[in-house]
mmCIF file of C-alpha atoms in Angstrom:
data_model
loop_
_atom_site.group_PDB
_atom_site.id
_atom_site.type_symbol
_atom_site.label_atom_id
_atom_site.label_comp_id
_atom_site.label_asym_id
_atom_site.label_seq_id
_atom_site.Cartn_x
_atom_site.Cartn_y
_atom_site.Cartn_z
ATOM 1 C CA MET A 1 -198.991 125.278 43.666
ATOM 2 C CA LEU A 2 -201.416 127.053 46.158
ATOM 3 C CA TYR A 3 -199.829 126.718 49.526
ATOM 4 C CA GLN A 4 -202.441 124.920 51.850
ATOM 5 C CA GLY A 5 -200.111 124.274 54.954
ATOM 6 C CA LYS A 6 -200.842 125.754 58.465
ATOM 7 C CA ILE A 7 -198.131 128.067 58.792
ATOM 8 C CA PHE A 8 -199.990 131.290 57.937
ATOM 9 C CA ASN A 9 -203.133 130.199 59.594
ATOM 10 C CA ASN A 10 -204.793 133.202 61.479
ATOM 11 C CA ARG A 11 -202.058 135.597 60.304
ATOM 12 C CA LYS A 12 -202.180 138.789 58.355
ATOM 13 C CA PHE A 13 -199.136 140.022 56.247
ATOM 14 C CA ILE A 14 -197.658 143.335 57.139
ATOM 15 C CA ILE A 15 -196.649 144.892 53.720
ATOM 16 C CA LYS A 16 -193.870 146.966 55.021
ATOM 17 C CA ASN A 17 -192.336 143.916 56.686
ATOM 18 C CA LEU A 18 -192.586 141.951 53.297
ATOM 19 C CA LEU A 19 -190.729 144.633 51.391
ATOM 20 C CA SER A 20 -188.000 144.915 54.043
ATOM 21 C CA TYR A 21 -187.757 141.189 54.081
ATOM 22 C CA GLY A 22 -186.861 141.170 50.429
ATOM 23 C CA PHE A 23 -190.280 140.767 48.700
ATOM 24 C CA THR A 24 -190.711 142.828 45.552
ATOM 25 C CA GLN A 25 -194.171 144.462 44.716
ATOM 26 C CA LYS A 26 -195.896 143.746 41.162
ATOM 27 C CA GLU A 27 -199.316 145.074 40.795
ATOM 28 C CA LYS A 28 -201.151 143.532 43.567
ATOM 29 C CA GLN A 29 -198.753 140.466 44.314
ATOM 30 C CA TYR A 30 -195.658 140.331 46.581
ATOM 31 C CA ILE A 31 -192.783 138.022 45.175
ATOM 32 C CA TYR A 32 -189.754 136.560 46.868
ATOM 33 C CA SER A 33 -187.173 134.260 45.482
ATOM 34 C CA LYS A 34 -184.554 132.169 47.264
ATOM 35 C CA ASN A 35 -182.266 129.397 46.403
ATOM 36 C CA LEU A 36 -182.319 126.236 47.895
ATOM 37 C CA MET A 37 -180.261 123.101 48.292
ATOM 38 C CA ASN A 38 -176.900 124.964 47.554
ATOM 39 C CA ASP A 39 -178.436 126.666 44.630
ATOM 40 C CA THR A 40 -179.851 123.407 43.111
ATOM 41 C CA PHE A 41 -183.359 124.867 43.351
ATOM 42 C CA ASN A 42 -185.250 128.256 43.480
ATOM 43 C CA LEU A 43 -188.155 128.818 45.792
ATOM 44 C CA ILE A 44 -190.657 131.421 44.354
ATOM 45 C CA ILE A 45 -193.178 132.719 46.967
ATOM 46 C CA ASN A 46 -196.011 134.743 45.464
ATOM 47 C CA ILE A 47 -198.217 136.320 47.941
ATOM 48 C CA LYS A 48 -201.565 137.784 46.719
ATOM 49 C CA GLU A 49 -203.738 140.769 48.130
ATOM 50 C CA THR A 50 -206.298 138.006 48.735
ATOM 51 C CA ASN A 51 -203.999 136.350 51.109
ATOM 52 C CA GLU A 52 -203.491 133.302 48.917
ATOM 53 C CA ILE A 53 -199.836 132.019 48.682
ATOM 54 C CA ASP A 54 -198.598 130.503 45.450
ATOM 55 C CA ILE A 55 -195.194 128.563 45.660
ATOM 56 C CA LYS A 56 -193.199 127.074 43.034
ATOM 57 C CA ILE A 57 -190.042 125.136 43.258
ATOM 58 C CA ILE A 58 -187.807 125.479 40.047
ATOM 59 C CA ASP A 59 -184.946 122.953 39.331
ATOM 60 C CA THR A 60 -182.222 125.511 38.336
ATOM 61 C CA LYS A 61 -180.272 122.915 36.046
ATOM 62 C CA LEU A 62 -183.408 122.012 33.927
ATOM 63 C CA ASN A 63 -185.069 125.359 34.398
ATOM 64 C CA GLU A 64 -188.135 123.454 35.002
ATOM 65 C CA GLU A 65 -190.831 123.160 37.914
ATOM 66 C CA TYR A 66 -189.863 120.316 40.391
ATOM 67 C CA THR A 67 -193.339 118.859 40.804
ATOM 68 C CA LEU A 68 -192.548 116.052 43.156
ATOM 69 C CA ILE A 69 -192.489 118.379 45.895
ATOM 70 C CA TYR A 70 -196.170 119.029 45.697
ATOM 71 C CA ILE A 71 -196.987 115.353 46.147
ATOM 72 C CA GLN A 72 -197.807 115.353 49.932
ATOM 73 C CA ASN A 73 -197.475 111.729 50.627
ATOM 74 C CA ILE A 74 -193.770 111.931 49.651
ATOM 75 C CA SER A 75 -192.011 113.245 52.609
ATOM 76 C CA GLY A 76 -188.747 111.293 53.138
ATOM 77 C CA GLY A 77 -185.356 111.396 51.417
ATOM 78 C CA PHE A 78 -184.479 113.946 49.010
ATOM 79 C CA VAL A 79 -188.023 115.646 48.496
ATOM 80 C CA GLY A 80 -188.130 115.706 52.261
ATOM 81 C CA LYS A 81 -185.125 117.702 52.582
ATOM 82 C CA ILE A 82 -186.240 120.404 50.174
ATOM 83 C CA ARG A 83 -189.424 120.573 51.900
ATOM 84 C CA LYS A 84 -187.984 121.145 55.289
ATOM 85 C CA GLU A 85 -185.732 123.939 53.717
ATOM 86 C CA TYR A 86 -188.646 125.750 52.236
ATOM 87 C CA GLU A 87 -190.798 125.237 55.267
ATOM 88 C CA GLU A 88 -188.200 126.875 57.485
ATOM 89 C CA ILE A 89 -188.091 130.047 55.139
ATOM 90 C CA LEU A 90 -192.053 130.270 55.327
ATOM 91 C CA ILE A 91 -191.792 129.914 59.352
ATOM 92 C CA ASP A 92 -189.349 132.684 59.234
ATOM 93 C CA ILE A 93 -191.518 134.966 57.046
ATOM 94 C CA ALA A 94 -194.593 134.304 59.231
ATOM 95 C CA GLU A 95 -192.522 135.307 62.157
ATOM 96 C CA LYS A 96 -191.068 138.526 60.686
ATOM 97 C CA CYS A 97 -193.785 139.488 58.388
ATOM 98 C CA THR A 98 -197.110 138.699 59.833
ATOM 99 C CA LYS A 99 -199.202 139.331 62.851
ATOM 100 C CA THR A 100 -201.732 137.134 64.582
ATOM 101 C CA GLU A 101 -205.313 137.690 63.525
ATOM 102 C CA ILE A 102 -207.447 135.355 65.163
ATOM 103 C CA PHE A 103 -210.603 137.045 64.584
ATOM 104 C CA LYS A 104 -211.902 138.136 61.058
ATOM 105 C CA SER A 105 -215.045 140.365 61.268
ATOM 106 C CA GLY A 106 -214.964 143.859 61.847
ATOM 107 C CA TYR A 107 -217.222 143.749 64.631
ATOM 108 C CA ALA A 108 -215.157 141.219 66.540
ATOM 109 C CA LYS A 109 -212.095 143.110 66.323
ATOM 110 C CA LYS A 110 -213.910 146.190 67.647
ATOM 111 C CA ILE A 111 -215.351 144.090 70.598
ATOM 112 C CA VAL A 112 -211.795 142.847 71.388
ATOM 113 C CA ILE A 113 -210.534 146.577 71.549
ATOM 114 C CA TYR A 114 -213.675 147.897 73.559
ATOM 115 C CA ILE A 115 -213.390 145.296 76.254
ATOM 116 C CA ALA A 116 -209.738 145.747 76.275
ATOM 117 C CA GLU A 117 -210.051 149.637 76.738
ATOM 118 C CA LYS A 118 -212.859 149.534 79.040
ATOM 119 C CA TYR A 119 -212.376 146.496 81.382
ATOM 120 C CA LYS A 120 -208.631 145.670 80.496
ATOM 121 C CA ASP A 121 -209.552 142.089 79.897
ATOM 122 C CA SER A 122 -208.037 140.031 77.083
ATOM 123 C CA PRO A 123 -209.391 137.136 75.172
ATOM 124 C CA GLU A 124 -208.756 133.694 76.819
ATOM 125 C CA TYR A 125 -208.305 130.887 74.273
ATOM 126 C CA LEU A 126 -209.298 127.655 76.240
ATOM 127 C CA TRP A 127 -210.025 124.907 73.647
ATOM 128 C CA PRO A 128 -207.072 123.567 71.589
ATOM 129 C CA LYS A 129 -209.497 121.895 69.322
ATOM 130 C CA THR A 130 -211.178 125.289 68.481
ATOM 131 C CA PRO A 131 -208.466 127.915 68.556
ATOM 132 C CA ASN A 132 -210.436 130.710 67.189
ATOM 133 C CA ASN A 133 -212.716 130.656 70.183
ATOM 134 C CA ALA A 134 -212.283 132.848 73.168
ATOM 135 C CA VAL A 135 -213.969 134.078 76.402
ATOM 136 C CA PHE A 136 -213.674 137.110 78.415
ATOM 137 C CA ARG A 137 -213.986 136.949 82.311
ATOM 138 C CA ASP A 138 -214.105 139.328 85.340
ATOM 139 C CA LYS A 139 -211.156 139.452 87.191
ATOM 140 C CA SER A 140 -212.727 139.776 90.634
ATOM 141 C CA SER A 141 -215.101 136.959 90.248
ATOM 142 C CA GLU A 142 -213.482 134.878 87.478
ATOM 143 C CA LYS A 143 -216.710 134.523 85.759
ATOM 144 C CA TRP A 144 -217.124 134.617 82.074
ATOM 145 C CA TYR A 145 -219.300 137.670 80.778
ATOM 146 C CA ALA A 146 -218.697 137.121 76.926
ATOM 147 C CA ALA A 147 -217.580 134.439 74.353
ATOM 148 C CA LEU A 148 -216.346 135.116 70.973
ATOM 149 C CA LEU A 149 -216.831 132.068 68.893
ATOM 150 C CA GLU A 150 -216.406 130.941 65.200
ATOM 151 C CA VAL A 151 -219.253 128.430 64.286
ATOM 152 C CA GLU A 152 -220.942 127.009 61.085
ATOM 153 C CA LYS A 153 -223.319 129.168 59.583
ATOM 154 C CA ARG A 154 -226.049 126.570 59.558
ATOM 155 C CA LYS A 155 -225.934 125.939 63.338
ATOM 156 C CA VAL A 156 -227.169 129.613 63.798
ATOM 157 C CA GLY A 157 -229.860 129.450 61.387
ATOM 158 C CA ILE A 158 -227.981 130.527 58.308
ATOM 159 C CA ASP A 159 -229.199 128.415 55.020
ATOM 160 C CA GLU A 160 -225.449 128.375 53.510
ATOM 161 C CA ASP A 161 -221.981 126.843 54.091
ATOM 162 C CA GLY A 162 -219.355 128.574 55.763
ATOM 163 C CA VAL A 163 -218.602 130.030 59.130
ATOM 164 C CA ILE A 164 -219.493 133.121 61.131
ATOM 165 C CA GLU A 165 -218.443 134.844 64.223
ATOM 166 C CA ILE A 166 -220.927 135.325 66.952
ATOM 167 C CA ILE A 167 -220.710 136.604 70.711
ATOM 168 C CA ASP A 168 -222.429 134.898 73.627
ATOM 169 C CA LEU A 169 -223.558 137.305 76.382
ATOM 170 C CA LYS A 170 -225.187 136.659 79.869
ATOM 171 C CA ALA A 171 -228.601 138.491 80.700
ATOM 172 C CA ALA A 172 -231.295 138.322 83.348
ATOM 173 C CA PRO A 173 -233.749 135.300 82.569
ATOM 174 C CA ASP A 174 -236.640 137.612 82.144
ATOM 175 C CA LYS A 175 -234.375 139.836 79.524
ATOM 176 C CA ILE A 176 -233.529 136.647 77.694
ATOM 177 C CA LEU A 177 -237.356 135.651 77.307
ATOM 178 C CA SER A 178 -238.239 139.125 76.012
ATOM 179 C CA ILE A 179 -235.149 139.530 73.624
ATOM 180 C CA VAL A 180 -234.577 136.249 72.137
ATOM 181 C CA ASP A 181 -236.472 136.215 68.691
ATOM 182 C CA ASN A 182 -234.474 133.728 66.818
ATOM 183 C CA VAL A 183 -233.685 136.264 64.147
ATOM 184 C CA ASN A 184 -231.148 138.878 65.611
ATOM 185 C CA TYR A 185 -231.028 137.291 69.286
ATOM 186 C CA LEU A 186 -230.688 133.586 69.552
ATOM 187 C CA PRO A 187 -230.689 131.323 72.269
ATOM 188 C CA GLY A 188 -227.310 131.099 74.076
ATOM 189 C CA TYR A 189 -224.979 128.835 71.834
ATOM 190 C CA HIS A 190 -223.304 125.921 73.677
ATOM 191 C CA MET A 191 -224.473 127.756 76.938
ATOM 192 C CA ASN A 192 -227.347 127.782 79.438
ATOM 193 C CA LYS A 193 -230.093 129.281 77.461
ATOM 194 C CA LYS A 194 -231.732 130.519 80.528
ATOM 195 C CA HIS A 195 -228.859 132.737 81.328
ATOM 196 C CA TRP A 196 -227.176 133.460 77.837
ATOM 197 C CA PHE A 197 -228.087 134.652 74.319
ATOM 198 C CA THR A 198 -226.302 134.838 71.123
ATOM 199 C CA ILE A 199 -225.852 137.629 68.514
ATOM 200 C CA LYS A 200 -224.370 137.053 65.003
ATOM 201 C CA LEU A 201 -221.622 139.503 64.242
ATOM 202 C CA ASP A 202 -222.844 140.265 60.878
ATOM 203 C CA GLY A 203 -223.998 143.569 61.149
ATOM 204 C CA SER A 204 -227.622 142.959 61.990
ATOM 205 C CA ILE A 205 -227.405 144.487 65.498
ATOM 206 C CA PRO A 206 -225.533 147.899 65.809
ATOM 207 C CA ILE A 207 -222.059 147.570 67.248
ATOM 208 C CA LYS A 208 -223.028 150.314 69.838
ATOM 209 C CA THR A 209 -225.965 148.267 71.013
ATOM 210 C CA ILE A 210 -223.672 145.152 71.489
ATOM 211 C CA TYR A 211 -221.139 147.429 73.597
ATOM 212 C CA LEU A 212 -224.284 148.151 75.835
ATOM 213 C CA LEU A 213 -225.083 144.338 75.994
ATOM 214 C CA ILE A 214 -221.719 143.567 76.893
ATOM 215 C CA ASP A 215 -221.704 146.242 79.831
ATOM 216 C CA GLU A 216 -224.905 144.667 81.024
ATOM 217 C CA SER A 217 -223.222 141.237 80.905
ATOM 218 C CA PHE A 218 -220.345 142.267 82.850
ATOM 219 C CA ASN A 219 -222.448 143.872 85.450
ATOM 220 C CA LEU A 220 -224.226 140.702 86.033
ATOM 221 C CA VAL A 221 -220.961 139.007 87.017
ATOM 222 C CA LYS A 222 -218.748 141.293 88.470
ATOM 223 C CA LYS A 223 -217.918 140.729 92.116
ATOM 224 C CA LYS A 224 -220.222 142.715 94.535
ATOM 225 C CA ARG A 225 -218.167 144.928 96.960
#
């Protein structure tokens, strides 16, 4: 069964930790086995390099897959006990063998590092309903100067399904009028469009250009001394 729970959401597997935990590598997969319910069942976890996770529960007496465990609306009684036991194992693996990875694109990861090194600011996650969205604020003025957001592609003019990461930055109103072309530079997404603009983090704008625009945004909000 392809695991579709949330335990591993926004997490990246650390291979050396998987191997230390007891996983064995077979070609491009990592496999772990553990008995459950006093050896009555056997849990087999198969993690693929695509980050897909396949789980099997084997009835050790019958040597057959215990398919009742995959029916989500069965949660009580015996099935519930098995599910609780194997989910505790999954949680332990997540804690010991993964690291949090909120941002997916290479550009977003580079931006987080750039801001941390230059301005010593970390992303703030303000919205429980959108846990992958974050803002950066100047410590002296408490004002935002950047927002990293994950949005549906169609909302930023891309005619396909899926999501994309974007960055919202501040600029002077006259610069926004000159820069926004609705192709590479978009009106500020969910921001005041007079003071904010948006860049898609898909490689259409060089990362060094984005760094310079982050600097300009920061300079607009930092507290004057």
